[in-house]
Short mmCIF file of C-alpha atoms and ligand atoms in Angstrom, two decimals:
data_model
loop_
_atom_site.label_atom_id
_atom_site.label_comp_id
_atom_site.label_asym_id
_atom_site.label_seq_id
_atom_site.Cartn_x
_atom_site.Cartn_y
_atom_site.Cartn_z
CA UNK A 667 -221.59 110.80 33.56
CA UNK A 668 -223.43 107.48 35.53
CA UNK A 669 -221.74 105.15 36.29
CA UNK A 670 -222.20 102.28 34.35
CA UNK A 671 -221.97 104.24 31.07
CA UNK A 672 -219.16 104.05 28.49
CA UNK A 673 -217.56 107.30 28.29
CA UNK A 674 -217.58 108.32 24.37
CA UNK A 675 -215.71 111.32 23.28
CA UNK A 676 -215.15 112.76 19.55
CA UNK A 677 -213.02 114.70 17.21
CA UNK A 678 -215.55 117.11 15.42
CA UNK A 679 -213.90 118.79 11.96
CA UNK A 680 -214.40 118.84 8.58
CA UNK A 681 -212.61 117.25 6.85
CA UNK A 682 -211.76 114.85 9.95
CA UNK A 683 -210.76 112.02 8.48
CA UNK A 684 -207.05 112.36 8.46
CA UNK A 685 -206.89 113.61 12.38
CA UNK A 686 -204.63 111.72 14.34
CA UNK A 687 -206.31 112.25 17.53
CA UNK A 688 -208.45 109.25 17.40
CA UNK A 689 -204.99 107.17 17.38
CA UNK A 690 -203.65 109.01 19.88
CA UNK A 691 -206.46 108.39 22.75
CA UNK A 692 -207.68 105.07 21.32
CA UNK A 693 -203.66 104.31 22.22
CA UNK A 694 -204.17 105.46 25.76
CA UNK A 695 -207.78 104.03 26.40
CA UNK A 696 -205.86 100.39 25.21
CA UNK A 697 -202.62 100.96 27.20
CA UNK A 698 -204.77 101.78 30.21
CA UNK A 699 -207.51 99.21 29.63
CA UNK A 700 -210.61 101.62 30.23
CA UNK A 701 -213.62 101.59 28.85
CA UNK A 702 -214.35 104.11 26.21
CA UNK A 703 -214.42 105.00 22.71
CA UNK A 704 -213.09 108.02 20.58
CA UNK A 705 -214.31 108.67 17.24
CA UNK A 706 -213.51 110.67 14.34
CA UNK A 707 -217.03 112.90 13.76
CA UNK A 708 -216.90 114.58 10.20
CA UNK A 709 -219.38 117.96 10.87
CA UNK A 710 -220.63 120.76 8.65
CA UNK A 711 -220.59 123.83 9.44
CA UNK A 712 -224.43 124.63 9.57
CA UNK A 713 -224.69 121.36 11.57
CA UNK A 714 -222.44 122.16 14.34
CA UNK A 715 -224.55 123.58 17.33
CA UNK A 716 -227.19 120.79 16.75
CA UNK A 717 -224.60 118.55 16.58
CA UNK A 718 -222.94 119.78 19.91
CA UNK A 719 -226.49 119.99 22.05
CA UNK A 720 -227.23 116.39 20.46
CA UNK A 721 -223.84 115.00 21.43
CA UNK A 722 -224.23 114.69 25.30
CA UNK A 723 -227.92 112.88 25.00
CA UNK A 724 -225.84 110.41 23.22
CA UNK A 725 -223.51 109.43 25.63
CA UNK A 726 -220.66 111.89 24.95
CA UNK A 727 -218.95 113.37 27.68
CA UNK A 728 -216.60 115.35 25.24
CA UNK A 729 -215.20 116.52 22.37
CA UNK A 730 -211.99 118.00 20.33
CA UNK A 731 -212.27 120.35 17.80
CA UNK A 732 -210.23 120.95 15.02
CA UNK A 733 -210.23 122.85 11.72
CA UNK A 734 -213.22 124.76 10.75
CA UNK A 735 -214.93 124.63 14.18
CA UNK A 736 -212.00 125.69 16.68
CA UNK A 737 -213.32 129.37 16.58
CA UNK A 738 -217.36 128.91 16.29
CA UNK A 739 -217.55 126.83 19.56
CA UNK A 740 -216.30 129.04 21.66
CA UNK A 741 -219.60 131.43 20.50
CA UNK A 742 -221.58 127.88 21.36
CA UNK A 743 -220.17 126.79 24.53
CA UNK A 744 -221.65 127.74 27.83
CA UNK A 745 -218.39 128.31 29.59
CA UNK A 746 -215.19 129.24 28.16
CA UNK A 747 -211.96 129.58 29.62
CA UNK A 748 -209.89 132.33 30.06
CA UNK A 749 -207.33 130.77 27.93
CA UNK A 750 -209.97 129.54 25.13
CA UNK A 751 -211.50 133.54 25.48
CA UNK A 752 -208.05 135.25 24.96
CA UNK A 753 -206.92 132.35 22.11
CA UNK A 754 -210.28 132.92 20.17
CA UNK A 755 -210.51 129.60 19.52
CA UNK A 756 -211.03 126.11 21.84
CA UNK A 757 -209.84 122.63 20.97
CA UNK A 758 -211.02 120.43 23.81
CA UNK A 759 -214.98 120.37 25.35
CA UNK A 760 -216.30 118.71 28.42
CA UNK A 761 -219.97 118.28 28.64
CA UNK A 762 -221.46 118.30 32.38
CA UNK A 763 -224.34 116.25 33.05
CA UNK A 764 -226.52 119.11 32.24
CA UNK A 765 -224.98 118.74 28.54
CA UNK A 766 -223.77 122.24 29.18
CA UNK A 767 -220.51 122.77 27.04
CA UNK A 768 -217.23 123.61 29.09
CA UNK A 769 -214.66 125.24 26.30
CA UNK A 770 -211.03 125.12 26.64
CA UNK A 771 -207.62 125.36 24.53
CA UNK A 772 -204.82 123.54 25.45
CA UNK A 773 -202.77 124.17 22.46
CA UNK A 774 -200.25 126.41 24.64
CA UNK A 775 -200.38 123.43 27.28
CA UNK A 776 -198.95 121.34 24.54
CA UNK A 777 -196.46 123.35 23.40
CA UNK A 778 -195.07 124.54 26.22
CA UNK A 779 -194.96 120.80 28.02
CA UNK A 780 -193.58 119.61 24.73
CA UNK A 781 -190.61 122.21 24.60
CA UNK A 782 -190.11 121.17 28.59
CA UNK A 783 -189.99 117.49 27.98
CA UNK A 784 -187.33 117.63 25.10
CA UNK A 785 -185.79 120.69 26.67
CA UNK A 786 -185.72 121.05 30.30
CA UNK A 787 -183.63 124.09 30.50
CA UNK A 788 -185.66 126.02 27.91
CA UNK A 789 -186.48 129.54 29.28
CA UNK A 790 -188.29 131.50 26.82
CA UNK A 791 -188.16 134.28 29.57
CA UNK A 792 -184.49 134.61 29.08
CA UNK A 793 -184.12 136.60 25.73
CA UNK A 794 -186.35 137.90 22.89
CA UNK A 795 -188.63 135.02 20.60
CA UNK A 796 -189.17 134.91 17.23
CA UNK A 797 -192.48 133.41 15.95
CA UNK A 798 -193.27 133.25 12.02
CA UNK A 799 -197.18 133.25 11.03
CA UNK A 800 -199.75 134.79 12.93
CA UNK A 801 -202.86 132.55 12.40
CA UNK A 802 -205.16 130.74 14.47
CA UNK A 803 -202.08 128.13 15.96
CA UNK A 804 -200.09 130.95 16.42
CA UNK A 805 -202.08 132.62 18.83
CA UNK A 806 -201.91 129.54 21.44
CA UNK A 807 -197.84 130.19 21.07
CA UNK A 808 -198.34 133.67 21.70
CA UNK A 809 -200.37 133.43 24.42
CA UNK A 810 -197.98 130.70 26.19
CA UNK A 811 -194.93 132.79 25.87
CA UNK A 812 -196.48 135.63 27.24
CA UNK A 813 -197.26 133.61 30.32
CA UNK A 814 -193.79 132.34 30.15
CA UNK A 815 -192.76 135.55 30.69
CA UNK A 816 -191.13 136.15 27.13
CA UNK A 817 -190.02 139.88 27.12
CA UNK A 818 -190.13 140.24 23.72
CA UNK A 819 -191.82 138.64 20.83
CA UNK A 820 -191.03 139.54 17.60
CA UNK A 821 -193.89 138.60 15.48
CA UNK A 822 -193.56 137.87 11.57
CA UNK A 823 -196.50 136.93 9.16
CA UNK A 824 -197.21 137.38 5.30
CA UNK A 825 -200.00 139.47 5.76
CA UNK A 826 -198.90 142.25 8.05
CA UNK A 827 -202.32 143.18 9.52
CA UNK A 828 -202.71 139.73 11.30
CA UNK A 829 -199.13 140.38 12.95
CA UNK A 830 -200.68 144.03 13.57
CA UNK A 831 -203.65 141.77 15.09
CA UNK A 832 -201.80 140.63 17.59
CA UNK A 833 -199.30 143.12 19.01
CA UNK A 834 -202.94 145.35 19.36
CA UNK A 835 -204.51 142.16 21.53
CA UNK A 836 -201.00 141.05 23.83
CA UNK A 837 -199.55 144.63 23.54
CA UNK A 838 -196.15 144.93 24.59
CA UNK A 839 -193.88 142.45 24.28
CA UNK A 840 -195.92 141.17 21.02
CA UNK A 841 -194.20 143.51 18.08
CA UNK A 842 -195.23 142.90 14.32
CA UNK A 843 -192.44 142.57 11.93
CA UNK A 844 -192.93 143.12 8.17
CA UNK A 845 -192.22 139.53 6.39
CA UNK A 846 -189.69 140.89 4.36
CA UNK A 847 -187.71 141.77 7.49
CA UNK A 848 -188.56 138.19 8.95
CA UNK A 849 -185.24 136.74 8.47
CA UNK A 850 -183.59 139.56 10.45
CA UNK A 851 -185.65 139.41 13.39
CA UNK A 852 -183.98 135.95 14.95
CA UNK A 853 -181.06 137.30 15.87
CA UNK A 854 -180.43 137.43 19.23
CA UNK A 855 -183.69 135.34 19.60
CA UNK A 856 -183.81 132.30 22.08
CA UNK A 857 -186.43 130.74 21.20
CA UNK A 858 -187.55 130.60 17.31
CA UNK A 859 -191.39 129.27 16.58
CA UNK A 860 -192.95 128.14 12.46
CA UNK A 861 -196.23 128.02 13.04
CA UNK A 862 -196.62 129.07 9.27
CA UNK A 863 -197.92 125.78 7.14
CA UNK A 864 -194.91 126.50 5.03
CA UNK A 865 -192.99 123.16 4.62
CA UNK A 866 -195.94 120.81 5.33
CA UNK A 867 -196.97 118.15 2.76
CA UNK A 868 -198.47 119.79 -0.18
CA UNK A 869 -197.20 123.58 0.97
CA UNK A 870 -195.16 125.53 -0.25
CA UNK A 871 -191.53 125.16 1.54
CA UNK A 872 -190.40 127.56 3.94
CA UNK A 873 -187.41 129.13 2.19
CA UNK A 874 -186.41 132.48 4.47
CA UNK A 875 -182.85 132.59 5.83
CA UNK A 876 -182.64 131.64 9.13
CA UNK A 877 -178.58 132.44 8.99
CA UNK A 878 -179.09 134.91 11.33
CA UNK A 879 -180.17 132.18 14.70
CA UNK A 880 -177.43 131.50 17.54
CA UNK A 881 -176.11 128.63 18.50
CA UNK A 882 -178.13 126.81 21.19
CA UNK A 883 -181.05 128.63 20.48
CA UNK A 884 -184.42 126.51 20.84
CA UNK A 885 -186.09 126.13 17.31
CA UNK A 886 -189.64 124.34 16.84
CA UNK A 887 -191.70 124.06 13.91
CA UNK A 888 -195.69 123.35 14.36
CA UNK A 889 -195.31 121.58 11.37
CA UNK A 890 -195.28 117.85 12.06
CA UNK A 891 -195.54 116.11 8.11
CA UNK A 892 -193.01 115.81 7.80
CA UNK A 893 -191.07 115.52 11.19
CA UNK A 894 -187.83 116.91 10.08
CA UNK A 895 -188.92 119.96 8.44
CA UNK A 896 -186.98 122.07 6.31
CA UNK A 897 -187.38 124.91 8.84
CA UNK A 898 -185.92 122.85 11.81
CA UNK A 899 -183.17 121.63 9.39
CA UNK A 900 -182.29 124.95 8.22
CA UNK A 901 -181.78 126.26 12.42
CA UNK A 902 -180.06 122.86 13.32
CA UNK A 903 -177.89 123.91 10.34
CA UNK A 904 -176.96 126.99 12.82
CA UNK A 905 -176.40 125.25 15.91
CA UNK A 906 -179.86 125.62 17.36
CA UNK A 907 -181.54 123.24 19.26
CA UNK A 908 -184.35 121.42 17.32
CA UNK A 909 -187.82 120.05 18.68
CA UNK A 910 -190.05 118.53 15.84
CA UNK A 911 -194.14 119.43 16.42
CA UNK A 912 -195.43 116.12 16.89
CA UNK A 913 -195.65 116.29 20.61
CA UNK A 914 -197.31 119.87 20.92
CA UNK A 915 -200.22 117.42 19.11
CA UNK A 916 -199.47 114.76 22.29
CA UNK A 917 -199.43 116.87 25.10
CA UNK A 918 -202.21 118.96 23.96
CA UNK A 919 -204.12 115.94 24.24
CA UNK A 920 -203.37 115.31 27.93
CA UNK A 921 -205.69 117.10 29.91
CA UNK A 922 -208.73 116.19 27.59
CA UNK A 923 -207.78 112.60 28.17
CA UNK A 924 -207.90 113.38 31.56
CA UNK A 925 -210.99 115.39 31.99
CA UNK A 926 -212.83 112.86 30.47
CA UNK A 927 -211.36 109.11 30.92
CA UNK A 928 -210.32 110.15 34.99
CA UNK A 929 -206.75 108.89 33.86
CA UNK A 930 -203.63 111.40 33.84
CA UNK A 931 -202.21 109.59 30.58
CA UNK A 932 -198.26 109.53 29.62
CA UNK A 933 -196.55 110.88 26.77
CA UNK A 934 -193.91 108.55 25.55
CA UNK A 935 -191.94 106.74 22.55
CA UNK A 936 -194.58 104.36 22.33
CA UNK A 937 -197.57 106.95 21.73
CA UNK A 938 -195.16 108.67 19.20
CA UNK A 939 -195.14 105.80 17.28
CA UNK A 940 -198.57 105.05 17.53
CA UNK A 941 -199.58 107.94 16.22
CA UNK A 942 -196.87 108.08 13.35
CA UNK A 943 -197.66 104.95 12.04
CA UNK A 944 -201.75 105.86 12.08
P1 LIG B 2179 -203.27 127.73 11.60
O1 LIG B 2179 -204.52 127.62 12.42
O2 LIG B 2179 -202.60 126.42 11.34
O3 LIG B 2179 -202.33 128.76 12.13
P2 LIG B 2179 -204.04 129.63 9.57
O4 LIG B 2179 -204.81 130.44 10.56
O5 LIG B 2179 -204.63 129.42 8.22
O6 LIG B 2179 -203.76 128.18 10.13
O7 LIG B 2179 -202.57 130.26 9.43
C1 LIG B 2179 -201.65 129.82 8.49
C2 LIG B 2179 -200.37 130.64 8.65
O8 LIG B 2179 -199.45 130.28 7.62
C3 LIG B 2179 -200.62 132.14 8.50
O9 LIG B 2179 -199.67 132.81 9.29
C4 LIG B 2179 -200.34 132.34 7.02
O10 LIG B 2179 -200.02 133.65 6.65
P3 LIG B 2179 -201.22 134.67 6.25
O11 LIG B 2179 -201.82 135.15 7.55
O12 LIG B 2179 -200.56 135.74 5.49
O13 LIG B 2179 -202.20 133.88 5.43
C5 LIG B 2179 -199.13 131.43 6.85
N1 LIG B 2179 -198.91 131.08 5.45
C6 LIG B 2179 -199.61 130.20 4.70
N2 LIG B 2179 -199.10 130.12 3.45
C7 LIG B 2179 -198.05 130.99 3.41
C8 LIG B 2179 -197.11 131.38 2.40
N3 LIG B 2179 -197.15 130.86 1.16
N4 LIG B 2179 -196.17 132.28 2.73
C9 LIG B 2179 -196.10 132.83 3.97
N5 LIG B 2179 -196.97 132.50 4.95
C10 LIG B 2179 -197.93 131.60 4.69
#
């Protein structure tokens, strides 16, 4: 970027318009008083790579991706991360001044800083986790508790073969668990993950038994609409430990900000609630 140009940066999905991310940074360029503007950019499908090698001759030095893209740039960009390669799937792009696409995923960033910040104790390395789903969120999870050092991770999700998926990429500790025996597995789990869209708005709710969790076990839900989801109810209902989804959405945020507005930006009470109330 030159100097005397505006960074822009832009949220590229389809349908886009109910993303909370332009909240989120336009919050942080404010609170910080730089100069820059992030947009919400609604994108087909079939438009996507000339969207992405028009985007830097505009003045974009970035990008997020969200849903239907997160997999198909990582095919487009020029450089993808290790953590972007092994996730499948990137949600935050720098552009160099060559307009060559830098692809990353910082969705395991985000969780794992959000878990830290409510829960500095939490040590996913310290007994088996539990995750439920095994889609395209679930993989960032996956991938962070591996790196955490999790020794086990029991692995749940409707349709079997995705769970099979998955314990075939991570190998040991990942092991898939037949959904019917998904209530069973978080016993003796320390750390219990939803990253099923069961209980969102407009889903269906996520009824299985969680009876089975310890006390002070660490239970978050990706869900974040509502914040109090009937999952993280149901394990608070146990004695576990409860951290709502909204700020794996924050954190994840952070090092785009970063990358591309030169600011290390802070998560805090009054980012929550401007992103809640967007
Ligand atoms: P995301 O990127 O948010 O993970 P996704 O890849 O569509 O979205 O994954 C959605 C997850 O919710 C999957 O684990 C899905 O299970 P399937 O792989 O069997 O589709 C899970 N899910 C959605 N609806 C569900 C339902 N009614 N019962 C159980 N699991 C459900």
């Amino acid at each position: 970027m030159t100097a005397h140009k505006i960074p822009l940066v832009g949220v590229i999905g389809a349908p886009v318009g109910h993303s909370r991310s332009p909240a989120l940074h336009g919050h942080w360029l404010a609170r910080y008083g730089l100069p820059g503007h992030y947009v919400p950019l609604e994108v087909a499908p079939e438009d996507l790579p000339e969207v992405l090698a028009a985007l830097p001759r505009m003045g974009f030095v970035g990008a997020n991706v969200t849903i239907p893209h997160k997999e198909a740039v990582v095919a487009l960009a020029h450089r993808v991360s290790d953590r972007a390669d092994v996730i499948g799937a990137a949600n935050t792009l720098v552009f160099d001044d060559e307009g060559r696409i830098h692809a990353d995923n910082t969705d395991g960033f985000g969780f794992t800083e959000n878990l830290r910040a409510a829960l500095p104790d939490w040590d996913p390395s310290s007994a088996p986790c539990a995750v439920f789903g095994a889609g395209g969120a679930s993989r960032a999870v996956i991938a962070a508790l591996v790196d955490l050092g999790a020794p086990e991770i029991r692995l749940a999700n409707r349709t079997f073969e995705r769970a099979q998926a998955r314990e075939d990429q991570f190998g040991a500790p990942v092991k898939a668990v037949p959904w019917e025996e998904a209530a069973q597995m978080v016993a003796g789990c320390g750390t219990v993950v939803n990253t099923t869209s069961l209980g969102m708005q407009g889903q269906p709710p996520f009824d299985l038994d969680l009876s089975g969790i310890v006390p002070g076990a660490v239970a978050t839900d990706l869900v974040y609409t509502p914040l109090d989801t009937p999952f993280l109810q149901a394990a608070r209902a146990q004695g576990a430990q409860t951290v709502d989804g909204l700020g794996m959405l924050l954190y994840q945020a952070v090092p785009g900000f970063e990358r591309w507005f030169g600011q290390r930006p802070e998560v805090d009470e009054a980012l929550r609630a401007a992103v809640l109330g967007a």
